[in-house]
Short mmCIF file of C-alpha atoms in Angstrom, two decimals:
data_model
loop_
_atom_site.label_atom_id
_atom_site.label_comp_id
_atom_site.label_asym_id
_atom_site.label_seq_id
_atom_site.Cartn_x
_atom_site.Cartn_y
_atom_site.Cartn_z
CA UNK A 1 131.66 58.72 121.39
CA UNK A 2 130.75 61.93 123.20
CA UNK A 3 131.89 60.43 126.49
CA UNK A 4 135.20 59.45 124.89
CA UNK A 5 135.76 62.97 123.56
CA UNK A 6 134.97 64.47 126.97
CA UNK A 7 137.54 62.18 128.57
CA UNK A 8 140.12 63.28 126.01
CA UNK A 9 139.40 66.96 126.65
CA UNK A 10 139.70 66.34 130.40
CA UNK A 11 143.09 64.72 129.88
CA UNK A 12 144.28 67.67 127.81
CA UNK A 13 143.24 70.07 130.56
CA UNK A 14 145.01 67.98 133.20
CA UNK A 15 148.20 67.22 131.31
CA UNK A 16 148.00 70.01 128.75
CA UNK A 17 151.40 71.55 129.36
CA UNK A 18 153.09 68.15 129.07
CA UNK A 19 151.22 67.33 125.86
CA UNK A 20 152.09 70.75 124.45
CA UNK A 21 155.77 70.44 125.23
CA UNK A 22 155.90 66.95 123.78
CA UNK A 23 154.51 68.39 120.57
CA UNK A 24 157.02 71.26 120.54
CA UNK A 25 160.17 69.48 121.71
CA UNK A 26 159.24 66.33 119.83
CA UNK A 27 158.60 68.39 116.72
CA UNK A 28 161.96 70.14 116.93
CA UNK A 29 163.69 66.86 117.77
CA UNK A 30 162.17 65.07 114.77
CA UNK A 31 162.85 68.05 112.50
CA UNK A 32 166.57 67.86 113.30
CA UNK A 33 166.58 64.07 113.01
CA UNK A 34 164.76 63.96 109.67
CA UNK A 35 167.05 66.65 108.26
CA UNK A 36 170.12 64.76 109.52
CA UNK A 37 168.97 61.67 107.62
CA UNK A 38 167.88 63.51 104.47
CA UNK A 39 170.41 66.33 104.04
CA UNK A 40 174.07 66.11 103.08
CA UNK A 41 176.29 67.16 105.99
CA UNK A 42 177.06 70.51 104.29
CA UNK A 43 173.32 71.31 103.99
CA UNK A 44 172.77 70.13 107.56
CA UNK A 45 175.45 72.66 108.50
CA UNK A 46 173.33 75.39 106.89
CA UNK A 47 170.27 74.13 108.77
CA UNK A 48 172.27 74.26 112.00
CA UNK A 49 172.83 77.96 111.35
CA UNK A 50 169.15 78.45 110.47
CA UNK A 51 168.11 76.86 113.75
CA UNK A 52 170.69 78.93 115.63
CA UNK A 53 169.23 82.08 114.07
CA UNK A 54 165.73 81.07 115.12
CA UNK A 55 166.91 80.36 118.67
CA UNK A 56 168.47 83.82 118.84
CA UNK A 57 165.11 85.40 118.03
CA UNK A 58 163.26 83.04 120.36
CA UNK A 59 165.45 84.11 123.27
CA UNK A 60 164.93 87.78 122.43
CA UNK A 61 161.17 87.30 122.22
CA UNK A 62 161.00 85.34 125.45
CA UNK A 63 162.96 88.12 127.15
CA UNK A 64 161.20 91.05 125.49
CA UNK A 65 157.66 89.69 125.67
CA UNK A 66 157.03 86.67 127.86
CA UNK A 67 159.33 86.86 130.88
CA UNK A 68 157.91 90.17 131.98
CA UNK A 69 154.36 89.32 130.84
CA UNK A 70 154.18 86.17 132.98
CA UNK A 71 154.91 88.22 136.12
CA UNK A 72 152.88 91.34 135.20
CA UNK A 73 149.79 89.79 133.60
CA UNK A 74 147.81 89.05 136.81
CA UNK A 75 147.68 92.82 137.52
CA UNK A 76 146.83 93.94 133.94
CA UNK A 77 143.57 94.26 132.01
CA UNK A 78 142.61 92.28 128.89
CA UNK A 79 144.04 94.89 126.51
CA UNK A 80 147.52 93.86 127.66
CA UNK A 81 147.51 90.86 125.33
CA UNK A 82 146.67 92.99 122.31
CA UNK A 83 149.56 95.33 123.11
CA UNK A 84 151.92 92.38 123.41
CA UNK A 85 150.72 90.93 120.08
CA UNK A 86 151.50 94.24 118.37
CA UNK A 87 154.91 94.34 120.05
CA UNK A 88 155.58 90.79 118.84
CA UNK A 89 154.63 91.69 115.26
CA UNK A 90 157.05 94.64 115.25
CA UNK A 91 159.83 92.57 116.80
CA UNK A 92 159.30 89.73 114.34
CA UNK A 93 159.75 91.99 111.32
CA UNK A 94 162.75 93.91 112.64
CA UNK A 95 164.64 90.96 114.08
CA UNK A 96 164.12 88.76 111.01
CA UNK A 97 165.41 91.56 108.79
CA UNK A 98 168.49 91.99 110.98
CA UNK A 99 169.33 88.27 110.97
CA UNK A 100 168.96 87.90 107.20
CA UNK A 101 171.05 90.99 106.52
CA UNK A 102 173.75 89.51 108.75
CA UNK A 103 173.85 86.22 106.85
CA UNK A 104 173.93 88.02 103.50
CA UNK A 105 176.73 90.32 104.59
CA UNK A 106 178.89 88.19 106.88
CA UNK A 107 177.88 84.56 106.35
CA UNK A 108 181.14 83.70 104.60
CA UNK A 109 182.93 84.02 107.96
CA UNK A 110 181.09 80.90 109.13
CA UNK A 111 181.23 79.03 105.83
CA UNK A 112 177.72 79.88 104.60
CA UNK A 113 177.33 82.75 102.18
CA UNK A 114 173.54 82.75 101.91
CA UNK A 115 172.05 83.26 98.46
CA UNK A 116 169.22 85.73 97.88
CA UNK A 117 166.72 82.85 97.74
CA UNK A 118 168.02 81.31 100.97
CA UNK A 119 167.92 84.68 102.73
CA UNK A 120 164.36 85.39 101.55
CA UNK A 121 163.08 82.00 102.70
CA UNK A 122 164.87 82.44 106.01
CA UNK A 123 163.28 85.89 106.42
CA UNK A 124 159.75 84.56 105.87
CA UNK A 125 160.32 81.57 108.14
CA UNK A 126 161.70 83.65 111.00
CA UNK A 127 158.74 86.05 110.90
CA UNK A 128 156.10 83.33 110.81
CA UNK A 129 157.76 81.17 113.43
CA UNK A 130 158.04 84.09 115.86
CA UNK A 131 154.34 84.86 115.42
CA UNK A 132 153.47 81.18 115.85
CA UNK A 133 155.50 81.04 119.06
CA UNK A 134 153.58 84.04 120.40
CA UNK A 135 150.25 82.34 119.79
CA UNK A 136 151.38 79.35 121.84
CA UNK A 137 153.30 81.04 124.65
CA UNK A 138 150.78 83.79 125.26
CA UNK A 139 148.11 81.11 125.77
CA UNK A 140 149.82 80.04 129.01
CA UNK A 141 149.51 83.57 130.35
CA UNK A 142 146.09 84.61 129.05
CA UNK A 143 144.07 81.55 127.98
CA UNK A 144 145.25 78.25 129.44
CA UNK A 145 147.19 75.13 128.52
CA UNK A 146 144.46 73.67 126.28
CA UNK A 147 144.73 76.66 123.96
CA UNK A 148 148.52 76.20 123.82
CA UNK A 149 148.08 72.54 122.89
CA UNK A 150 145.78 73.42 120.01
CA UNK A 151 148.31 75.95 118.73
CA UNK A 152 151.16 73.43 118.76
CA UNK A 153 148.94 70.73 117.25
CA UNK A 154 148.24 73.02 114.30
CA UNK A 155 151.97 73.37 113.58
CA UNK A 156 154.28 70.50 114.51
CA UNK A 157 152.45 67.41 113.18
CA UNK A 158 152.03 69.18 109.83
CA UNK A 159 155.74 70.08 109.87
CA UNK A 160 156.88 66.51 110.49
CA UNK A 161 154.51 65.04 107.91
CA UNK A 162 155.69 67.63 105.39
CA UNK A 163 159.36 66.77 105.94
CA UNK A 164 158.68 63.04 105.68
CA UNK A 165 156.75 63.50 102.44
CA UNK A 166 159.16 65.96 100.81
CA UNK A 167 162.39 64.26 102.02
CA UNK A 168 164.33 67.51 101.42
CA UNK A 169 167.89 67.45 100.15
CA UNK A 170 168.52 71.22 100.39
CA UNK A 171 167.99 73.76 103.14
CA UNK A 172 165.67 75.70 100.79
CA UNK A 173 163.25 72.80 100.70
CA UNK A 174 163.39 72.49 104.48
CA UNK A 175 162.57 76.18 104.89
CA UNK A 176 159.58 75.90 102.57
CA UNK A 177 158.11 73.12 104.73
CA UNK A 178 158.78 75.11 107.91
CA UNK A 179 157.05 78.18 106.45
CA UNK A 180 153.89 76.33 105.40
CA UNK A 181 153.55 74.57 108.75
CA UNK A 182 153.69 77.85 110.73
CA UNK A 183 150.95 79.65 108.79
CA UNK A 184 147.91 78.88 110.98
CA UNK A 185 149.22 79.94 114.44
CA UNK A 186 151.03 82.92 112.87
CA UNK A 187 147.74 84.11 111.36
CA UNK A 188 146.09 83.89 114.80
CA UNK A 189 148.73 86.23 116.24
CA UNK A 190 148.12 88.72 113.42
CA UNK A 191 144.41 88.54 114.24
CA UNK A 192 145.14 89.27 117.93
CA UNK A 193 147.29 92.26 116.98
CA UNK A 194 144.51 93.67 114.78
CA UNK A 195 141.83 93.61 117.50
CA UNK A 196 140.43 96.81 118.95
CA UNK A 197 141.36 97.83 122.48
CA UNK A 198 139.07 99.15 125.19
CA UNK A 199 138.40 102.87 124.89
CA UNK A 200 139.34 103.35 128.55
CA UNK A 201 142.64 101.51 128.17
CA UNK A 202 145.92 103.38 127.82
CA UNK A 203 147.39 103.55 124.33
CA UNK A 204 149.13 100.40 123.18
CA UNK A 205 152.35 102.34 122.61
CA UNK A 206 152.32 103.49 126.23
CA UNK A 207 151.56 99.95 127.38
CA UNK A 208 154.47 98.61 125.33
CA UNK A 209 156.84 101.24 126.74
CA UNK A 210 155.89 100.28 130.29
CA UNK A 211 156.32 96.60 129.48
CA UNK A 212 159.73 97.11 127.87
CA UNK A 213 160.89 99.26 130.77
CA UNK A 214 160.02 96.47 133.19
CA UNK A 215 161.68 93.89 130.90
CA UNK A 216 164.89 95.82 130.23
CA UNK A 217 167.15 93.47 132.20
CA UNK A 218 165.56 90.44 130.58
CA UNK A 219 166.18 91.99 127.17
CA UNK A 220 169.77 92.86 128.04
CA UNK A 221 170.35 89.29 129.19
CA UNK A 222 168.82 87.64 126.11
CA UNK A 223 171.80 88.24 123.78
CA UNK A 224 174.01 86.85 126.53
CA UNK A 225 171.79 83.77 126.71
CA UNK A 226 172.10 83.23 122.98
CA UNK A 227 175.84 83.87 123.01
CA UNK A 228 176.68 81.23 125.57
CA UNK A 229 174.31 78.84 123.76
CA UNK A 230 175.99 79.24 120.38
CA UNK A 231 179.53 80.52 120.91
CA UNK A 232 180.83 76.89 120.98
CA UNK A 233 178.92 76.01 117.80
CA UNK A 234 180.13 79.05 115.86
CA UNK A 235 183.71 78.76 117.15
CA UNK A 236 183.65 75.15 116.03
CA UNK A 237 182.37 76.21 112.61
CA UNK A 238 185.02 78.92 112.23
CA UNK A 239 187.90 76.69 113.37
CA UNK A 240 186.91 73.33 111.89
CA UNK A 241 184.10 73.94 109.37
CA UNK A 242 180.30 73.90 109.36
CA UNK A 243 180.28 70.08 109.13
CA UNK A 244 181.78 69.81 112.63
CA UNK A 245 179.26 72.37 113.85
CA UNK A 246 176.45 70.29 112.33
CA UNK A 247 177.81 67.16 114.00
CA UNK A 248 177.79 68.63 117.49
CA UNK A 249 174.51 70.52 117.10
CA UNK A 250 172.70 67.45 115.74
CA UNK A 251 173.86 65.14 118.53
CA UNK A 252 173.15 67.78 121.18
CA UNK A 253 169.70 68.05 119.62
CA UNK A 254 168.92 64.56 120.93
CA UNK A 255 169.26 65.96 124.44
CA UNK A 256 166.35 68.25 123.60
CA UNK A 257 164.12 65.46 124.87
CA UNK A 258 164.80 67.19 128.20
CA UNK A 259 163.03 70.25 126.83
CA UNK A 260 159.73 68.42 127.23
CA UNK A 261 160.15 69.37 130.88
CA UNK A 262 162.72 72.17 130.68
CA UNK A 263 160.66 74.46 128.48
CA UNK A 264 157.61 74.08 130.69
CA UNK A 265 159.59 76.02 133.29
CA UNK A 266 159.59 79.01 130.93
CA UNK A 267 155.93 78.66 129.95
CA UNK A 268 153.51 77.04 132.38
CA UNK A 269 155.69 76.80 135.49
CA UNK A 270 156.76 80.44 135.63
CA UNK A 271 153.14 81.56 135.11
CA UNK A 272 151.99 79.21 137.87
CA UNK A 273 154.73 80.38 140.24
CA UNK A 274 153.79 84.01 139.60
CA UNK A 275 150.17 83.27 140.49
CA UNK A 276 151.17 81.34 143.62
CA UNK A 277 153.54 84.11 144.71
CA UNK A 278 150.89 86.73 144.00
CA UNK A 279 148.26 84.77 145.96
CA UNK A 280 149.58 82.26 148.52
CA UNK A 281 152.92 83.97 149.13
CA UNK A 282 156.66 83.33 148.93
CA UNK A 283 156.75 80.21 151.12
CA UNK A 284 154.23 78.37 148.94
CA UNK A 285 156.15 79.31 145.81
CA UNK A 286 159.46 78.05 147.24
CA UNK A 287 157.79 74.73 148.08
CA UNK A 288 156.75 74.45 144.43
CA UNK A 289 160.35 75.13 143.37
CA UNK A 290 161.64 72.42 145.69
CA UNK A 291 159.22 69.84 144.28
CA UNK A 292 160.28 70.66 140.73
CA UNK A 293 163.98 70.30 141.59
CA UNK A 294 163.47 66.84 143.09
CA UNK A 295 161.46 65.66 140.11
CA UNK A 296 163.99 67.07 137.63
CA UNK A 297 166.98 65.43 139.31
CA UNK A 298 165.30 62.02 139.26
CA UNK A 299 164.45 62.45 135.56
CA UNK A 300 168.04 63.47 134.77
CA UNK A 301 169.54 60.47 136.59
CA UNK A 302 167.29 58.05 134.71
CA UNK A 303 168.24 59.74 131.45
CA UNK A 304 171.96 59.53 132.22
CA UNK A 305 171.66 55.80 132.88
CA UNK A 306 169.88 55.27 129.55
CA UNK A 307 172.35 57.42 127.60
CA UNK A 308 175.34 55.72 129.22
CA UNK A 309 174.10 52.22 128.29
CA UNK A 310 172.52 52.84 124.89
CA UNK A 311 174.09 56.09 123.65
CA UNK A 312 175.57 54.68 120.45
CA UNK A 313 172.33 52.93 119.50
CA UNK A 314 170.30 56.08 120.20
CA UNK A 315 172.52 58.26 118.01
CA UNK A 316 172.51 55.71 115.18
CA UNK A 317 168.72 55.35 115.32
CA UNK A 318 167.97 59.07 115.45
CA UNK A 319 170.66 60.53 113.19
CA UNK A 320 172.14 57.63 111.23
CA UNK A 321 175.39 55.67 111.15
CA UNK A 322 177.40 58.73 110.04
CA UNK A 323 176.92 60.21 113.51
CA UNK A 324 177.10 57.00 115.58
CA UNK A 325 180.90 56.96 116.25
CA UNK A 326 180.53 60.32 118.01
CA UNK A 327 177.94 59.12 120.56
CA UNK A 328 180.09 60.15 123.59
CA UNK A 329 179.08 63.74 122.73
CA UNK A 330 175.56 62.78 123.83
CA UNK A 331 176.80 61.64 127.25
CA UNK A 332 178.72 64.88 127.75
CA UNK A 333 175.71 66.90 126.56
CA UNK A 334 173.33 65.18 128.95
CA UNK A 335 175.71 65.88 131.82
CA UNK A 336 175.69 69.56 130.93
CA UNK A 337 171.89 69.56 130.79
CA UNK A 338 171.75 68.45 134.42
CA UNK A 339 173.76 71.44 135.61
CA UNK A 340 171.85 73.77 133.28
CA UNK A 341 168.55 72.58 134.77
CA UNK A 342 169.70 73.66 138.23
CA UNK A 343 170.80 77.04 136.89
CA UNK A 344 167.57 77.62 135.02
CA UNK A 345 165.33 76.79 137.98
CA UNK A 346 167.44 79.04 140.20
CA UNK A 347 167.25 81.96 137.77
CA UNK A 348 163.50 81.73 137.23
CA UNK A 349 162.86 81.42 140.96
CA UNK A 350 164.74 84.65 141.62
CA UNK A 351 163.00 86.34 138.68
CA UNK A 352 159.59 85.43 140.09
CA UNK A 353 160.63 86.79 143.48
CA UNK A 354 161.47 90.10 141.84
CA UNK A 355 165.26 89.86 141.50
CA UNK A 356 165.72 90.22 137.75
CA UNK A 357 169.48 90.71 138.04
CA UNK A 358 170.32 87.14 139.08
CA UNK A 359 169.59 85.61 135.66
CA UNK A 360 171.52 88.41 133.98
CA UNK A 361 174.54 87.68 136.17
CA UNK A 362 174.35 83.97 135.34
CA UNK A 363 174.18 84.60 131.59
CA UNK A 364 177.12 86.98 131.79
CA UNK A 365 179.20 84.35 133.57
CA UNK A 366 178.14 81.83 130.93
CA UNK A 367 179.42 84.02 128.09
CA UNK A 368 182.77 84.54 129.83
CA UNK A 369 183.09 80.79 130.37
CA UNK A 370 182.14 80.06 126.74
CA UNK A 371 184.87 82.35 125.43
CA UNK A 372 187.57 81.27 127.85
CA UNK A 373 186.93 77.54 127.61
CA UNK A 374 186.09 77.66 123.89
CA UNK A 375 189.40 79.13 122.81
CA UNK A 376 191.24 76.54 124.90
CA UNK A 377 189.31 73.31 124.25
CA UNK A 378 187.85 73.64 120.74
CA UNK A 379 191.15 74.07 118.82
CA UNK A 380 192.56 70.96 120.49
CA UNK A 381 189.54 68.64 120.81
CA UNK A 382 187.16 69.84 118.06
CA UNK A 383 183.55 68.74 118.70
CA UNK A 384 184.46 66.93 121.93
CA UNK A 385 186.05 70.09 123.28
CA UNK A 386 182.98 72.13 122.35
CA UNK A 387 180.75 69.60 124.14
CA UNK A 388 182.78 70.00 127.33
CA UNK A 389 182.55 73.78 126.96
CA UNK A 390 178.78 73.50 127.47
CA UNK A 391 179.31 71.71 130.78
CA UNK A 392 181.69 74.46 131.90
CA UNK A 393 179.20 77.13 130.80
CA UNK A 394 176.36 75.65 132.84
CA UNK A 395 178.59 75.34 135.90
CA UNK A 396 179.73 78.96 135.56
CA UNK A 397 176.11 80.14 135.21
CA UNK A 398 175.00 78.35 138.36
CA UNK A 399 178.00 79.59 140.31
CA UNK A 400 177.43 83.16 139.11
CA UNK A 401 173.78 83.08 140.11
CA UNK A 402 174.57 81.68 143.56
CA UNK A 403 177.23 84.32 144.15
CA UNK A 404 175.04 87.21 143.04
CA UNK A 405 171.97 85.98 144.96
CA UNK A 406 173.99 86.06 148.20
CA UNK A 407 175.10 89.67 147.76
CA UNK A 408 173.45 91.82 150.45
CA UNK A 409 172.93 94.80 148.15
CA UNK A 410 171.64 94.47 144.56
CA UNK A 411 171.89 97.27 142.04
#
């Protein structure tokens, strides 16, 4: 028995980042799928907006906390993590308050005028989920992949079991399950923030100011990243109703299987590249980038073949027969993911090399493309038009990054 457990622990250490991302992406994938089966389409539309709100905060936290931390951490002392945990706690409270106030005040524009109960549950969920995300993501920088796996294992299996047991038929019930499942890793972040710092260390406020100064371009780019991600969804909701938005978002959610690998770029891979660049040098890091690109392209091609042959069956199995006639949206979405993968690897490579502006330029081009293509395609083609907008966005991002990276002088 002991030998068996040691083998399991060895496997977690070796494939920890993959196991972790399967838990996270699989958990989000199953959450969307279970809700699609259990909720009426109007309530699934509300959940689409809830998930969009969470993704907005996730992008802001990744930009404000983790993107800079992954590059700076090798040169910092151990008090750096405590400062970041306190920064995350402040951000979680302020950002959740802002999002909930927005839905209470302006939700009717998008077809969801949140009630006081819905807004309160959303507020609690957004705070706890942000803190839970910190516990997991910071582990890649400061502790190791095994610690990240344990954090995800304390959240996502409980979440899926809770949804299956409750079988929610309102977004309020969904939020209650999400809140309970995030309690353990969120509490660990609060514990990290409450720890004492070394007496010789600079004040945590000074440390946060330095961190935010370094991360300013990441932070400026985060709203752009969220905008290009959700402009098509919200334009679709405004023009054709939240049910159409739920339809597209749910089917695109199936493509999140790619996040098993895609999100590792933003967690383990970027931390590894920073260490390689800091130690072995630029050439070794670029070789690592090249290997990842080759692997990702092969994975995408296999996925496209599967989606092309069995797309309708996949949509029916995951989301139900209501969504099955719209399976071509999955093919279009997977095509867009391929281009987005290239853009994301390019942006993170340049970030690790010290050129923070390249990702910002790509996100800016993505927002422009989302607006231009969205106002042309969505009124005419509804969800299909919005799906094609995502392909155009990814192409514009990659082109913008390539153009900016070749400029001889960078501001």
